[in-house]
Coordinates of C-alpha atoms in Angstrom, one line a residue:
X1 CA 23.0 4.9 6.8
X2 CA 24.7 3.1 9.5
X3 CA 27.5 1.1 7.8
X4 CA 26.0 -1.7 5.0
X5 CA 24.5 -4.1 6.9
X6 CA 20.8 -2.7 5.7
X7 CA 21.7 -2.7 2.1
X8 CA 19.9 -5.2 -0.5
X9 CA 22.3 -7.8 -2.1
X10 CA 24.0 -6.3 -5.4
X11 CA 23.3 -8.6 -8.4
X12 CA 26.8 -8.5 -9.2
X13 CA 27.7 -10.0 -6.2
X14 CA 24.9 -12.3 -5.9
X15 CA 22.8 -13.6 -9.0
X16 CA 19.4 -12.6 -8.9
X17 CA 17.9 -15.9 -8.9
X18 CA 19.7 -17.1 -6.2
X19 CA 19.7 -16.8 -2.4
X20 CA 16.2 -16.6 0.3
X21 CA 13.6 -14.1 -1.6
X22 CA 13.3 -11.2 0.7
X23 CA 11.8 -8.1 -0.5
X24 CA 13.7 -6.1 -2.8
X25 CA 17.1 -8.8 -1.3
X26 CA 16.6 -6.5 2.5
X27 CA 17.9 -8.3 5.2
X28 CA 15.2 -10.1 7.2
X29 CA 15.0 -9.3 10.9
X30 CA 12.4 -10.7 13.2
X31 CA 10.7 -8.9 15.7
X32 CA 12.7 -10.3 18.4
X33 CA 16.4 -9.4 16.6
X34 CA 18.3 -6.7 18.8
X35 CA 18.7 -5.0 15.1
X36 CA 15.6 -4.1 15.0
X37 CA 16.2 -0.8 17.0
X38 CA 18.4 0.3 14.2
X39 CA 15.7 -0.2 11.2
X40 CA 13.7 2.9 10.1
X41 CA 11.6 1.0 7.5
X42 CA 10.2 -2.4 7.7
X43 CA 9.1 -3.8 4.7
X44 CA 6.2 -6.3 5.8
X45 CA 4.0 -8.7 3.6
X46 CA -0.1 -9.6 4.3
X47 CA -0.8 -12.7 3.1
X48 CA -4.1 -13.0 3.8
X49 CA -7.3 -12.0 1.2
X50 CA -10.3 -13.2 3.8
X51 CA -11.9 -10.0 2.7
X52 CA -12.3 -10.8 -0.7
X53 CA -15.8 -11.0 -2.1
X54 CA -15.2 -12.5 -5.6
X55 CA -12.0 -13.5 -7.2
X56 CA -9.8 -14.6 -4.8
X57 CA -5.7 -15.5 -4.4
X58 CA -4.5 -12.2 -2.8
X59 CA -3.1 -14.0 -0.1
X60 CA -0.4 -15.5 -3.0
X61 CA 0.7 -12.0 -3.6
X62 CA 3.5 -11.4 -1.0
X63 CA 5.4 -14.7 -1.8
X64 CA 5.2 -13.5 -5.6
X65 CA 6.5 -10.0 -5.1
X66 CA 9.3 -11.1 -2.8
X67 CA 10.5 -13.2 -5.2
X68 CA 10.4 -10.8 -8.4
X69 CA 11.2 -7.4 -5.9
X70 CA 14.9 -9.4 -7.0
X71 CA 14.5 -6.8 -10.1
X72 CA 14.7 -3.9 -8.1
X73 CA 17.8 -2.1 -7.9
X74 CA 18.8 0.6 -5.6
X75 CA 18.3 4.1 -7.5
X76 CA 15.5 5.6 -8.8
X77 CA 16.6 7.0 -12.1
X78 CA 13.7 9.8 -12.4
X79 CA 14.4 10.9 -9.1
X80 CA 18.1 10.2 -8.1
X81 CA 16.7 8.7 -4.9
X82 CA 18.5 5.8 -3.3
X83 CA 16.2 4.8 -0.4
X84 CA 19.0 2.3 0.9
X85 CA 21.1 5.3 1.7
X86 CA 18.9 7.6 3.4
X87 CA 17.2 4.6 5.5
X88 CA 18.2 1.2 7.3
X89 CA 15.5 -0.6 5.9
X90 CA 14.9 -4.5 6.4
X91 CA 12.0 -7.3 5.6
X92 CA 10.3 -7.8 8.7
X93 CA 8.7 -10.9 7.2
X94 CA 5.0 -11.2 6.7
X95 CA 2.1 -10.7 9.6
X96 CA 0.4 -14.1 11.6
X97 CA -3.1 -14.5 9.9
X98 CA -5.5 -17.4 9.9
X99 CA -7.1 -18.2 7.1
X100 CA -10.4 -19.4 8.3
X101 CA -11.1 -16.2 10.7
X102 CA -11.4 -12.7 9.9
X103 CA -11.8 -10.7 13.0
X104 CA -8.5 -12.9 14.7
X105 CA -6.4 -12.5 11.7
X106 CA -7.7 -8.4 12.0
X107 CA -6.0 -8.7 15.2
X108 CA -3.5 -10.9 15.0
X109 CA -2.4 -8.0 12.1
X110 CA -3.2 -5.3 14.1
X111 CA -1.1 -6.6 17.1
X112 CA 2.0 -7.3 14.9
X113 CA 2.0 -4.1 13.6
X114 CA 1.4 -2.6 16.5
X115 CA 5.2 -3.6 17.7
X116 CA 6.2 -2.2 14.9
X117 CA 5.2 1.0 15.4
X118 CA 5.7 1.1 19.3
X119 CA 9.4 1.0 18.3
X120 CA 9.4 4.1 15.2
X121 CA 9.5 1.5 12.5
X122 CA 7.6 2.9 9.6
X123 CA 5.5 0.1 7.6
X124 CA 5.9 -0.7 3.9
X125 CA 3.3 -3.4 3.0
X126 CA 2.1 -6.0 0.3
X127 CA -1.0 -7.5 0.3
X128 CA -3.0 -9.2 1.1
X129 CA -6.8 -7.6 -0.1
X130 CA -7.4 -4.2 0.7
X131 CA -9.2 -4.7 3.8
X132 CA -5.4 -5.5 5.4
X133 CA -5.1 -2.4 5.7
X134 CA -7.8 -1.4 8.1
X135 CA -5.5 -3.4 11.0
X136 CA -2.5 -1.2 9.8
X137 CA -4.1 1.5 10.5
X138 CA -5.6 0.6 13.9
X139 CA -1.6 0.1 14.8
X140 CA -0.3 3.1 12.6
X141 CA -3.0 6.4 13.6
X142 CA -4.1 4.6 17.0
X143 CA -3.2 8.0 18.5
X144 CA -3.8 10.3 16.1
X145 CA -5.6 10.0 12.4
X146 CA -3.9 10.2 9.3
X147 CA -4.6 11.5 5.7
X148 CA -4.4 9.0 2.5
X149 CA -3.4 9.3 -0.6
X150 CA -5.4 6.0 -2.0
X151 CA -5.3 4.6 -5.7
X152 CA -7.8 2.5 -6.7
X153 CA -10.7 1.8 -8.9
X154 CA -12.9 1.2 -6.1
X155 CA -13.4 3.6 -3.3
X156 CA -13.5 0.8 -0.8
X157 CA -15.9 3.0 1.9
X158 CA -19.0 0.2 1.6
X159 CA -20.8 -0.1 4.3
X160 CA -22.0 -4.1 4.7
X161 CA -21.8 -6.9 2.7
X162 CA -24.6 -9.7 2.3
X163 CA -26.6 -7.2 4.6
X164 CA -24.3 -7.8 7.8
X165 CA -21.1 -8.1 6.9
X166 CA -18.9 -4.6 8.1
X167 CA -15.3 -6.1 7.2
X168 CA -14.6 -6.7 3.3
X169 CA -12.0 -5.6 0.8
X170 CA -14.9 -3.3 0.0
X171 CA -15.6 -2.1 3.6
X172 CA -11.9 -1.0 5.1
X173 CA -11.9 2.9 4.6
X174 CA -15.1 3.7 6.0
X175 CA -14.5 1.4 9.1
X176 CA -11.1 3.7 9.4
X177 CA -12.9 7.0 9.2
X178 CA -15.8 5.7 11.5
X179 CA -13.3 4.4 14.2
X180 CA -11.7 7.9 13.8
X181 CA -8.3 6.4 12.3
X182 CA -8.5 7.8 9.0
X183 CA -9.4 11.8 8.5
X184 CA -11.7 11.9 5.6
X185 CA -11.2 15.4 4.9
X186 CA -7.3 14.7 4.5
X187 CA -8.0 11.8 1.9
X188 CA -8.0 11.8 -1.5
X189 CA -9.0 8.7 -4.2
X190 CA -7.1 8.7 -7.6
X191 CA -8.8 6.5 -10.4
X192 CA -12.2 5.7 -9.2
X193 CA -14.1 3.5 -12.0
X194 CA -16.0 0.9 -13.3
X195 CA -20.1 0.5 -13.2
X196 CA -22.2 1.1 -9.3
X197 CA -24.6 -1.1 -7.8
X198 CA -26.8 1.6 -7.2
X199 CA -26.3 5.2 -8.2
X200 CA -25.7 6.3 -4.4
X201 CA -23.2 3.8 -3.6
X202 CA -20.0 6.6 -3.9
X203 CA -22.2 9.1 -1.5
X204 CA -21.5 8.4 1.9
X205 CA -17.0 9.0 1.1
X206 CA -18.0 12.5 -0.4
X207 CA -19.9 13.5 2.2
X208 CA -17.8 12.9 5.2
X209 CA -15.3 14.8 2.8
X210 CA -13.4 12.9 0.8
X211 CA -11.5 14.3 -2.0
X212 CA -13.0 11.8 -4.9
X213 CA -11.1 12.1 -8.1
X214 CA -12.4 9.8 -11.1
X215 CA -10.5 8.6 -14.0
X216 CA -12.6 10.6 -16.1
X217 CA -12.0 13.7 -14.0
X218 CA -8.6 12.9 -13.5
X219 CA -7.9 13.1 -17.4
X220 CA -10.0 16.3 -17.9
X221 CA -7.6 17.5 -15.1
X222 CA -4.1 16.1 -16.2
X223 CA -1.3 15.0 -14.4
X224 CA 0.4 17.7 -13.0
X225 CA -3.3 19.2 -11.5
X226 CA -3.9 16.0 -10.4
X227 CA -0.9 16.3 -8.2
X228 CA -1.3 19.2 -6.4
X229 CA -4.9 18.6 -6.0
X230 CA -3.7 15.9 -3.9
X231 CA -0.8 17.6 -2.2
X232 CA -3.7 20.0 -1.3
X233 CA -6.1 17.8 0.0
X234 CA -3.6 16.0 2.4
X235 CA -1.4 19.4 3.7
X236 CA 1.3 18.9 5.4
X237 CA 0.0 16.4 8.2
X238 CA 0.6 12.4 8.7
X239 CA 0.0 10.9 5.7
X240 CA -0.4 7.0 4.4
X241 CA -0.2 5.9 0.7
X242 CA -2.4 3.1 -0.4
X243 CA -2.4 1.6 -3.5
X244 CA -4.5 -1.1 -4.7
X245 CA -2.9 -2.6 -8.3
X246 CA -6.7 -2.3 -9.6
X247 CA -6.2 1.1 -10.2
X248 CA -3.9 0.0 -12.9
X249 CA -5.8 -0.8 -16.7
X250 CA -5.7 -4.9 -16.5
X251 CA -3.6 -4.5 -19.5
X252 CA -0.9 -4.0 -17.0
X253 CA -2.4 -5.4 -13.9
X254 CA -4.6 -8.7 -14.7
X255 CA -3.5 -10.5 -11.8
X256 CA -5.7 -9.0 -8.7
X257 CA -9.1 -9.7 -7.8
X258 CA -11.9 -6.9 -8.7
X259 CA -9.6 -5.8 -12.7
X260 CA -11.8 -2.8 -14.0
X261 CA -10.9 -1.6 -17.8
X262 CA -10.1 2.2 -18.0
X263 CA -7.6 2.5 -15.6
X264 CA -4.0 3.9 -15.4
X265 CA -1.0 3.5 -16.5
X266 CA 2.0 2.1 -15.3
X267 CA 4.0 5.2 -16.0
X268 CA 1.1 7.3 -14.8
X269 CA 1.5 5.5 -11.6
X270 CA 4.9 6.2 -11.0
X271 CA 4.4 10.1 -12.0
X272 CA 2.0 10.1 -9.5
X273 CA 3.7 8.2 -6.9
X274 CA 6.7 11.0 -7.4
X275 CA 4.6 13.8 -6.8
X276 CA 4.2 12.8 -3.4
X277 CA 8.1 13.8 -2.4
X278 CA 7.9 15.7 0.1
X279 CA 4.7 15.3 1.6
X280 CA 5.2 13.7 5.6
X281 CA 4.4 10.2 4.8
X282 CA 3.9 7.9 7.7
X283 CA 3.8 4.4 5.9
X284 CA 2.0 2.8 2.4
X285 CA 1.0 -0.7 1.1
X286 CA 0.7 -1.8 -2.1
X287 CA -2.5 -4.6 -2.2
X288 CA -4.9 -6.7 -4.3
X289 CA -1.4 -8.6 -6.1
X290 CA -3.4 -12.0 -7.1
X291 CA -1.0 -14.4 -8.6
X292 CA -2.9 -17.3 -9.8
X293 CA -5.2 -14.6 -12.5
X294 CA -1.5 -14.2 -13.5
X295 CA 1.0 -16.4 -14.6
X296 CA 3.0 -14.3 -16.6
X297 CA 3.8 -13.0 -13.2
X298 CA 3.5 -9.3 -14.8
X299 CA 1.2 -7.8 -12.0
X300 CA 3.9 -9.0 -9.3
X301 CA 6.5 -6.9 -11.0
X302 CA 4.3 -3.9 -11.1
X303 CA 3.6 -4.5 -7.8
X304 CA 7.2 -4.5 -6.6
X305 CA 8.3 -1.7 -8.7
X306 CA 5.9 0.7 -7.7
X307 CA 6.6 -0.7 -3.8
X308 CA 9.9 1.1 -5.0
X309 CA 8.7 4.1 -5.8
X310 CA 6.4 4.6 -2.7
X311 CA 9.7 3.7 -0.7
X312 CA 11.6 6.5 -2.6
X313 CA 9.2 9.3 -1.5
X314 CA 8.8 6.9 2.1
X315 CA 12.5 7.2 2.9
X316 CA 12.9 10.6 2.0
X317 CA 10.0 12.0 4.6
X318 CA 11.3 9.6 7.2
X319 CA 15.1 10.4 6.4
X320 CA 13.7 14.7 7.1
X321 CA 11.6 13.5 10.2
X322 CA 14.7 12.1 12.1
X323 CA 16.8 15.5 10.8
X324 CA 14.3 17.9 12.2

Protein backbone atom coordinates (compact mmCIF):
# COMPACT_ATOMS: atom_id res chain seq x y z
CA UNK A 1 0.00 0.00 0.00
CA UNK A 2 1.29 3.33 -0.86
CA UNK A 3 1.47 5.23 2.46
CA UNK A 4 -2.22 5.59 4.41
CA UNK A 5 -3.99 7.89 2.44
CA UNK A 6 -6.38 4.80 1.03
CA UNK A 7 -7.08 3.44 4.42
CA UNK A 8 -10.82 3.61 5.86
CA UNK A 9 -11.19 5.79 8.98
CA UNK A 10 -10.45 3.74 12.31
CA UNK A 11 -13.43 3.93 14.82
CA UNK A 12 -11.15 4.80 17.37
CA UNK A 13 -10.18 7.65 15.84
CA UNK A 14 -13.36 8.68 14.40
CA UNK A 15 -16.85 7.41 15.92
CA UNK A 16 -18.71 5.44 13.60
CA UNK A 17 -21.63 7.57 13.44
CA UNK A 18 -19.93 10.38 12.50
CA UNK A 19 -18.26 11.92 9.42
CA UNK A 20 -19.64 11.73 5.33
CA UNK A 21 -20.80 7.86 4.78
CA UNK A 22 -18.54 6.48 2.19
CA UNK A 23 -18.31 2.92 1.76
CA UNK A 24 -16.73 0.90 4.32
CA UNK A 25 -15.23 4.99 5.58
CA UNK A 26 -12.75 4.83 1.81
CA UNK A 27 -11.78 8.02 0.81
CA UNK A 28 -14.01 9.35 -2.05
CA UNK A 29 -12.22 10.38 -5.27
CA UNK A 30 -13.95 11.60 -8.26
CA UNK A 31 -13.21 10.62 -11.56
CA UNK A 32 -11.46 13.82 -12.33
CA UNK A 33 -9.00 13.61 -8.85
CA UNK A 34 -5.22 13.18 -10.03
CA UNK A 35 -5.46 10.25 -7.24
CA UNK A 36 -7.27 8.31 -9.12
CA UNK A 37 -4.10 6.83 -10.96
CA UNK A 38 -3.05 5.46 -7.66
CA UNK A 39 -6.44 3.51 -6.81
CA UNK A 40 -6.52 -0.32 -7.62
CA UNK A 41 -10.14 -0.78 -6.49
CA UNK A 42 -13.03 1.56 -6.74
CA UNK A 43 -15.87 0.86 -4.80
CA UNK A 44 -18.84 2.30 -6.87
CA UNK A 45 -22.75 2.39 -5.94
CA UNK A 46 -25.90 1.89 -8.69
CA UNK A 47 -28.64 3.58 -7.55
CA UNK A 48 -30.94 2.90 -9.95
CA UNK A 49 -33.79 -0.30 -9.93
CA UNK A 50 -35.57 0.82 -13.51
CA UNK A 51 -35.35 -2.94 -14.19
CA UNK A 52 -37.45 -4.02 -11.54
CA UNK A 53 -40.63 -5.78 -12.40
CA UNK A 54 -42.41 -6.00 -8.98
CA UNK A 55 -41.25 -4.70 -5.73
CA UNK A 56 -39.40 -1.89 -6.14
CA UNK A 57 -36.75 0.55 -3.92
CA UNK A 58 -33.36 -0.97 -5.15
CA UNK A 59 -32.33 2.33 -6.12
CA UNK A 60 -32.34 3.13 -1.99
CA UNK A 61 -29.80 0.42 -1.49
CA UNK A 62 -26.40 2.18 -2.02
CA UNK A 63 -27.16 5.20 0.29
CA UNK A 64 -28.18 2.42 2.96
CA UNK A 65 -25.10 0.35 2.65
CA UNK A 66 -22.72 3.28 2.63
CA UNK A 67 -24.04 4.34 5.74
CA UNK A 68 -24.00 0.90 7.75
CA UNK A 69 -20.48 -0.45 5.58
CA UNK A 70 -19.42 2.11 8.91
CA UNK A 71 -19.48 -1.59 10.70
CA UNK A 72 -16.90 -2.91 8.67
CA UNK A 73 -13.54 -3.17 9.95
CA UNK A 74 -10.29 -3.85 8.15
CA UNK A 75 -9.50 -7.69 8.73
CA UNK A 76 -11.23 -10.58 7.84
CA UNK A 77 -10.90 -12.83 10.83
CA UNK A 78 -11.53 -16.36 8.87
CA UNK A 79 -9.14 -15.40 6.48
CA UNK A 80 -6.46 -12.96 7.96
CA UNK A 81 -7.07 -10.78 4.85
CA UNK A 82 -6.75 -7.03 5.21
CA UNK A 83 -7.83 -5.81 1.76
CA UNK A 84 -6.69 -2.10 2.78
CA UNK A 85 -3.19 -3.34 2.81
CA UNK A 86 -2.77 -5.26 -0.19
CA UNK A 87 -4.86 -2.46 -2.31
CA UNK A 88 -5.36 1.40 -2.54
CA UNK A 89 -8.91 1.17 -2.61
CA UNK A 90 -11.32 4.40 -2.60
CA UNK A 91 -15.33 5.14 -3.13
CA UNK A 92 -15.60 6.39 -6.46
CA UNK A 93 -19.15 7.61 -5.67
CA UNK A 94 -22.13 6.19 -7.31
CA UNK A 95 -22.86 6.08 -11.43
CA UNK A 96 -25.19 9.12 -13.33
CA UNK A 97 -28.64 7.35 -13.90
CA UNK A 98 -32.06 8.74 -14.80
CA UNK A 99 -34.76 7.55 -13.35
CA UNK A 100 -37.33 7.81 -15.96
CA UNK A 101 -35.12 6.15 -18.89
CA UNK A 102 -33.69 2.82 -19.08
CA UNK A 103 -31.61 2.44 -22.16
CA UNK A 104 -29.77 6.24 -21.13
CA UNK A 105 -29.22 5.33 -17.69
CA UNK A 106 -27.74 1.64 -19.42
CA UNK A 107 -25.38 4.11 -20.88
CA UNK A 108 -24.88 6.63 -18.83
CA UNK A 109 -23.68 3.40 -16.47
CA UNK A 110 -21.90 1.89 -19.10
CA UNK A 111 -19.88 5.09 -20.01
CA UNK A 112 -18.92 5.73 -16.30
CA UNK A 113 -17.60 2.58 -15.86
CA UNK A 114 -16.01 2.52 -18.82
CA UNK A 115 -13.39 5.31 -17.41
CA UNK A 116 -12.99 3.22 -14.80
CA UNK A 117 -11.77 0.56 -16.44
CA UNK A 118 -9.77 2.46 -19.19
CA UNK A 119 -7.53 3.43 -16.28
CA UNK A 120 -7.02 -0.53 -14.42
CA UNK A 121 -9.49 0.41 -11.68
CA UNK A 122 -11.20 -2.78 -10.76
CA UNK A 123 -15.06 -2.28 -9.87
CA UNK A 124 -16.73 -3.22 -6.61
CA UNK A 125 -20.46 -2.45 -6.85
CA UNK A 126 -23.86 -2.06 -4.98
CA UNK A 127 -26.94 -1.96 -6.46
CA UNK A 128 -29.05 -1.02 -7.86
CA UNK A 129 -31.39 -4.22 -9.42
CA UNK A 130 -29.59 -6.85 -11.07
CA UNK A 131 -29.93 -5.60 -14.51
CA UNK A 132 -27.04 -2.82 -13.33
CA UNK A 133 -24.92 -5.05 -14.05
CA UNK A 134 -25.35 -5.77 -17.74
CA UNK A 135 -23.74 -1.99 -18.30
CA UNK A 136 -20.76 -3.18 -16.07
CA UNK A 137 -20.07 -5.63 -18.05
CA UNK A 138 -20.34 -3.88 -21.39
CA UNK A 139 -17.38 -1.56 -19.70
CA UNK A 140 -15.57 -4.50 -17.81
CA UNK A 141 -15.28 -7.65 -20.78
CA UNK A 142 -15.79 -5.08 -23.76
CA UNK A 143 -12.65 -6.83 -25.09
CA UNK A 144 -12.75 -9.94 -24.01
CA UNK A 145 -15.62 -12.09 -22.05
CA UNK A 146 -15.55 -13.07 -18.66
CA UNK A 147 -16.73 -16.07 -16.47
CA UNK A 148 -19.24 -15.43 -13.30
CA UNK A 149 -19.57 -16.79 -10.27
CA UNK A 150 -23.46 -15.51 -9.73
CA UNK A 151 -25.58 -16.10 -6.46
CA UNK A 152 -29.04 -15.85 -6.72
CA UNK A 153 -32.39 -17.32 -6.55
CA UNK A 154 -33.17 -16.37 -9.90
CA UNK A 155 -31.14 -17.18 -12.90
CA UNK A 156 -31.76 -13.84 -14.43
CA UNK A 157 -31.27 -15.20 -18.36
CA UNK A 158 -35.18 -14.29 -19.38
CA UNK A 159 -35.55 -13.38 -22.48
CA UNK A 160 -38.58 -10.45 -22.73
CA UNK A 161 -40.79 -9.11 -20.51
CA UNK A 162 -44.55 -8.10 -21.29
CA UNK A 163 -43.62 -9.76 -24.71
CA UNK A 164 -41.09 -6.97 -25.86
CA UNK A 165 -39.33 -5.92 -23.21
CA UNK A 166 -35.25 -7.37 -23.58
CA UNK A 167 -33.77 -5.22 -20.45
CA UNK A 168 -35.18 -6.26 -16.81
CA UNK A 169 -33.67 -7.34 -13.57
CA UNK A 170 -34.76 -10.68 -15.10
CA UNK A 171 -33.16 -10.22 -18.53
CA UNK A 172 -29.36 -9.00 -17.79
CA UNK A 173 -27.29 -12.34 -18.16
CA UNK A 174 -28.63 -13.55 -21.27
CA UNK A 175 -28.27 -10.02 -22.95
CA UNK A 176 -24.37 -10.51 -21.69
CA UNK A 177 -23.94 -13.95 -23.12
CA UNK A 178 -25.81 -12.85 -26.43
CA UNK A 179 -23.68 -9.60 -26.84
CA UNK A 180 -20.68 -12.08 -26.21
CA UNK A 181 -19.68 -10.24 -22.76
CA UNK A 182 -20.33 -13.04 -20.55
CA UNK A 183 -18.96 -16.84 -21.47
CA UNK A 184 -21.67 -19.08 -20.58
CA UNK A 185 -19.63 -22.05 -20.33
CA UNK A 186 -17.42 -20.20 -17.63
CA UNK A 187 -20.58 -19.33 -15.44
CA UNK A 188 -21.85 -20.95 -12.76
CA UNK A 189 -25.37 -20.04 -10.60
CA UNK A 190 -25.37 -20.89 -6.77
CA UNK A 191 -28.88 -21.08 -5.15
CA UNK A 192 -31.39 -21.16 -7.85
CA UNK A 193 -35.10 -21.40 -6.41
CA UNK A 194 -38.48 -20.63 -6.01
CA UNK A 195 -41.64 -21.78 -8.36
CA UNK A 196 -41.30 -21.21 -12.74
CA UNK A 197 -43.69 -19.65 -14.89
CA UNK A 198 -43.52 -22.35 -17.20
CA UNK A 199 -41.53 -25.59 -16.76
CA UNK A 200 -38.94 -24.47 -19.62
CA UNK A 201 -38.23 -21.16 -18.34
CA UNK A 202 -34.44 -22.30 -16.82
CA UNK A 203 -33.64 -24.05 -20.43
CA UNK A 204 -32.17 -21.63 -22.61
CA UNK A 205 -28.96 -20.78 -19.51
CA UNK A 206 -28.29 -24.65 -19.49
CA UNK A 207 -28.10 -25.06 -22.89
CA UNK A 208 -25.71 -22.35 -23.91
CA UNK A 209 -23.74 -24.08 -20.94
CA UNK A 210 -24.20 -22.72 -17.91
CA UNK A 211 -23.18 -24.49 -14.86
CA UNK A 212 -26.84 -24.35 -13.00
CA UNK A 213 -26.55 -25.36 -9.38
CA UNK A 214 -30.01 -25.44 -7.30
CA UNK A 215 -30.43 -25.07 -3.63
CA UNK A 216 -31.67 -28.51 -3.60
CA UNK A 217 -28.66 -29.78 -5.49
CA UNK A 218 -26.37 -27.61 -3.75
CA UNK A 219 -27.35 -29.32 -0.33
CA UNK A 220 -27.27 -32.93 -1.77
CA UNK A 221 -23.72 -31.70 -2.87
CA UNK A 222 -22.43 -29.83 0.35
CA UNK A 223 -20.27 -26.96 0.73
CA UNK A 224 -16.95 -27.94 0.15
CA UNK A 225 -18.21 -29.73 -3.53
CA UNK A 226 -20.02 -26.93 -4.10
CA UNK A 227 -16.82 -24.97 -4.16
CA UNK A 228 -14.80 -26.67 -6.37
CA UNK A 229 -17.51 -27.35 -8.66
CA UNK A 230 -17.35 -23.74 -9.16
CA UNK A 231 -13.60 -23.17 -9.13
CA UNK A 232 -14.01 -25.75 -11.96
CA UNK A 233 -16.48 -24.36 -14.03
CA UNK A 234 -14.80 -20.85 -14.08
CA UNK A 235 -10.70 -22.13 -14.48
CA UNK A 236 -8.33 -19.91 -14.18
CA UNK A 237 -9.64 -17.13 -16.63
CA UNK A 238 -11.20 -13.43 -15.96
CA UNK A 239 -13.77 -13.86 -13.67
CA UNK A 240 -16.71 -11.52 -12.12
CA UNK A 241 -18.67 -12.23 -8.81
CA UNK A 242 -22.29 -11.36 -8.75
CA UNK A 243 -24.29 -11.55 -5.98
CA UNK A 244 -27.87 -10.74 -5.71
CA UNK A 245 -28.96 -10.62 -1.61
CA UNK A 246 -32.11 -12.89 -2.91
CA UNK A 247 -30.04 -15.70 -2.82
CA UNK A 248 -30.05 -15.22 0.97
CA UNK A 249 -33.43 -17.05 3.02
CA UNK A 250 -35.52 -13.59 3.66
CA UNK A 251 -34.99 -14.55 7.22
CA UNK A 252 -31.79 -12.80 6.66
CA UNK A 253 -32.39 -10.75 3.63
CA UNK A 254 -36.18 -9.33 3.66
CA UNK A 255 -35.27 -6.16 2.24
CA UNK A 256 -34.73 -6.75 -1.69
CA UNK A 257 -37.31 -7.01 -4.31
CA UNK A 258 -38.11 -10.69 -5.72
CA UNK A 259 -37.37 -12.57 -1.45
CA UNK A 260 -37.79 -16.43 -2.21
CA UNK A 261 -37.94 -18.80 1.08
CA UNK A 262 -35.27 -21.67 0.96
CA UNK A 263 -32.40 -19.84 0.49
CA UNK A 264 -28.89 -19.56 2.15
CA UNK A 265 -27.35 -18.67 4.84
CA UNK A 266 -25.55 -15.84 5.79
CA UNK A 267 -22.58 -17.91 6.98
CA UNK A 268 -23.07 -20.17 3.93
CA UNK A 269 -22.53 -16.98 1.95
CA UNK A 270 -19.42 -16.00 3.39
CA UNK A 271 -17.99 -19.86 3.12
CA UNK A 272 -18.75 -19.60 -0.28
CA UNK A 273 -17.57 -16.21 -1.02
CA UNK A 274 -13.99 -17.54 0.58
CA UNK A 275 -13.75 -20.32 -1.61
CA UNK A 276 -13.23 -18.04 -4.37
CA UNK A 277 -9.41 -16.93 -3.10
CA UNK A 278 -7.50 -17.42 -5.57
CA UNK A 279 -9.48 -17.53 -8.52
CA UNK A 280 -8.45 -14.24 -11.09
CA UNK A 281 -11.33 -12.06 -10.23
CA UNK A 282 -11.76 -9.08 -12.40
CA UNK A 283 -14.55 -7.19 -10.34
CA UNK A 284 -18.11 -8.16 -8.35
CA UNK A 285 -21.39 -6.33 -7.21
CA UNK A 286 -23.52 -7.02 -4.64
CA UNK A 287 -27.42 -6.00 -5.80
CA UNK A 288 -31.14 -6.20 -5.24
CA UNK A 289 -30.41 -4.18 -1.39
CA UNK A 290 -34.20 -2.67 -1.11
CA UNK A 291 -34.43 -0.58 1.94
CA UNK A 292 -37.86 0.47 2.33
CA UNK A 293 -39.05 -3.82 2.60
CA UNK A 294 -36.54 -3.25 5.48
CA UNK A 295 -36.44 -1.04 8.19
CA UNK A 296 -34.64 -2.88 10.57
CA UNK A 297 -31.89 -2.00 8.10
CA UNK A 298 -30.64 -5.89 8.47
CA UNK A 299 -30.36 -6.63 4.62
CA UNK A 300 -28.03 -3.40 4.33
CA UNK A 301 -25.60 -4.92 6.77
CA UNK A 302 -25.56 -8.20 4.97
CA UNK A 303 -25.13 -6.49 2.05
CA UNK A 304 -22.04 -4.57 3.18
CA UNK A 305 -20.46 -7.39 5.02
CA UNK A 306 -20.47 -9.74 2.29
CA UNK A 307 -19.23 -6.55 -0.14
CA UNK A 308 -16.34 -7.25 2.41
CA UNK A 309 -15.83 -10.55 1.84
CA UNK A 310 -15.95 -10.32 -2.12
CA UNK A 311 -13.31 -7.44 -1.55
CA UNK A 312 -11.12 -9.85 0.47
CA UNK A 313 -10.77 -12.46 -2.30
CA UNK A 314 -11.01 -9.03 -4.93
CA UNK A 315 -7.86 -7.56 -3.42
CA UNK A 316 -6.00 -10.52 -3.18
CA UNK A 317 -6.31 -11.60 -7.20
CA UNK A 318 -5.70 -7.92 -8.00
CA UNK A 319 -2.81 -7.50 -5.36
CA UNK A 320 -1.07 -11.14 -7.51
CA UNK A 321 -2.04 -9.58 -10.97
CA UNK A 322 0.17 -6.40 -10.39
CA UNK A 323 3.08 -8.93 -8.85
CA UNK A 324 3.17 -11.15 -11.87
Amino acid sequence: MQGNKFAPITGTVMPRYSGLATLMRLPYLGLADPALAEVDIGLIGVPWDGGTTNRPGARHGPRQVRDISTMVRNVNRASGINPFELCNCADLGDTPVNPVDLIDSLDRICAFYTKVCKVGIAPLSVGGDHLVTLPIMRALAKDKPVGMVHFDAHTDTWDRYFGNNPYTHGTPFRRAIEEGLLDPKRTVQIGIRGALYNDSENDWGEQQGIRVIDIDEFHAMGLPAVIAEARRVVGDGPTYVSFDVDALDPVYAPGTGTPEIGGLTTLEAQHLIRGLRGLNLVGGDLVEVSPPFDPSGNTALVGATLLFEILCVLAESVRHRERC
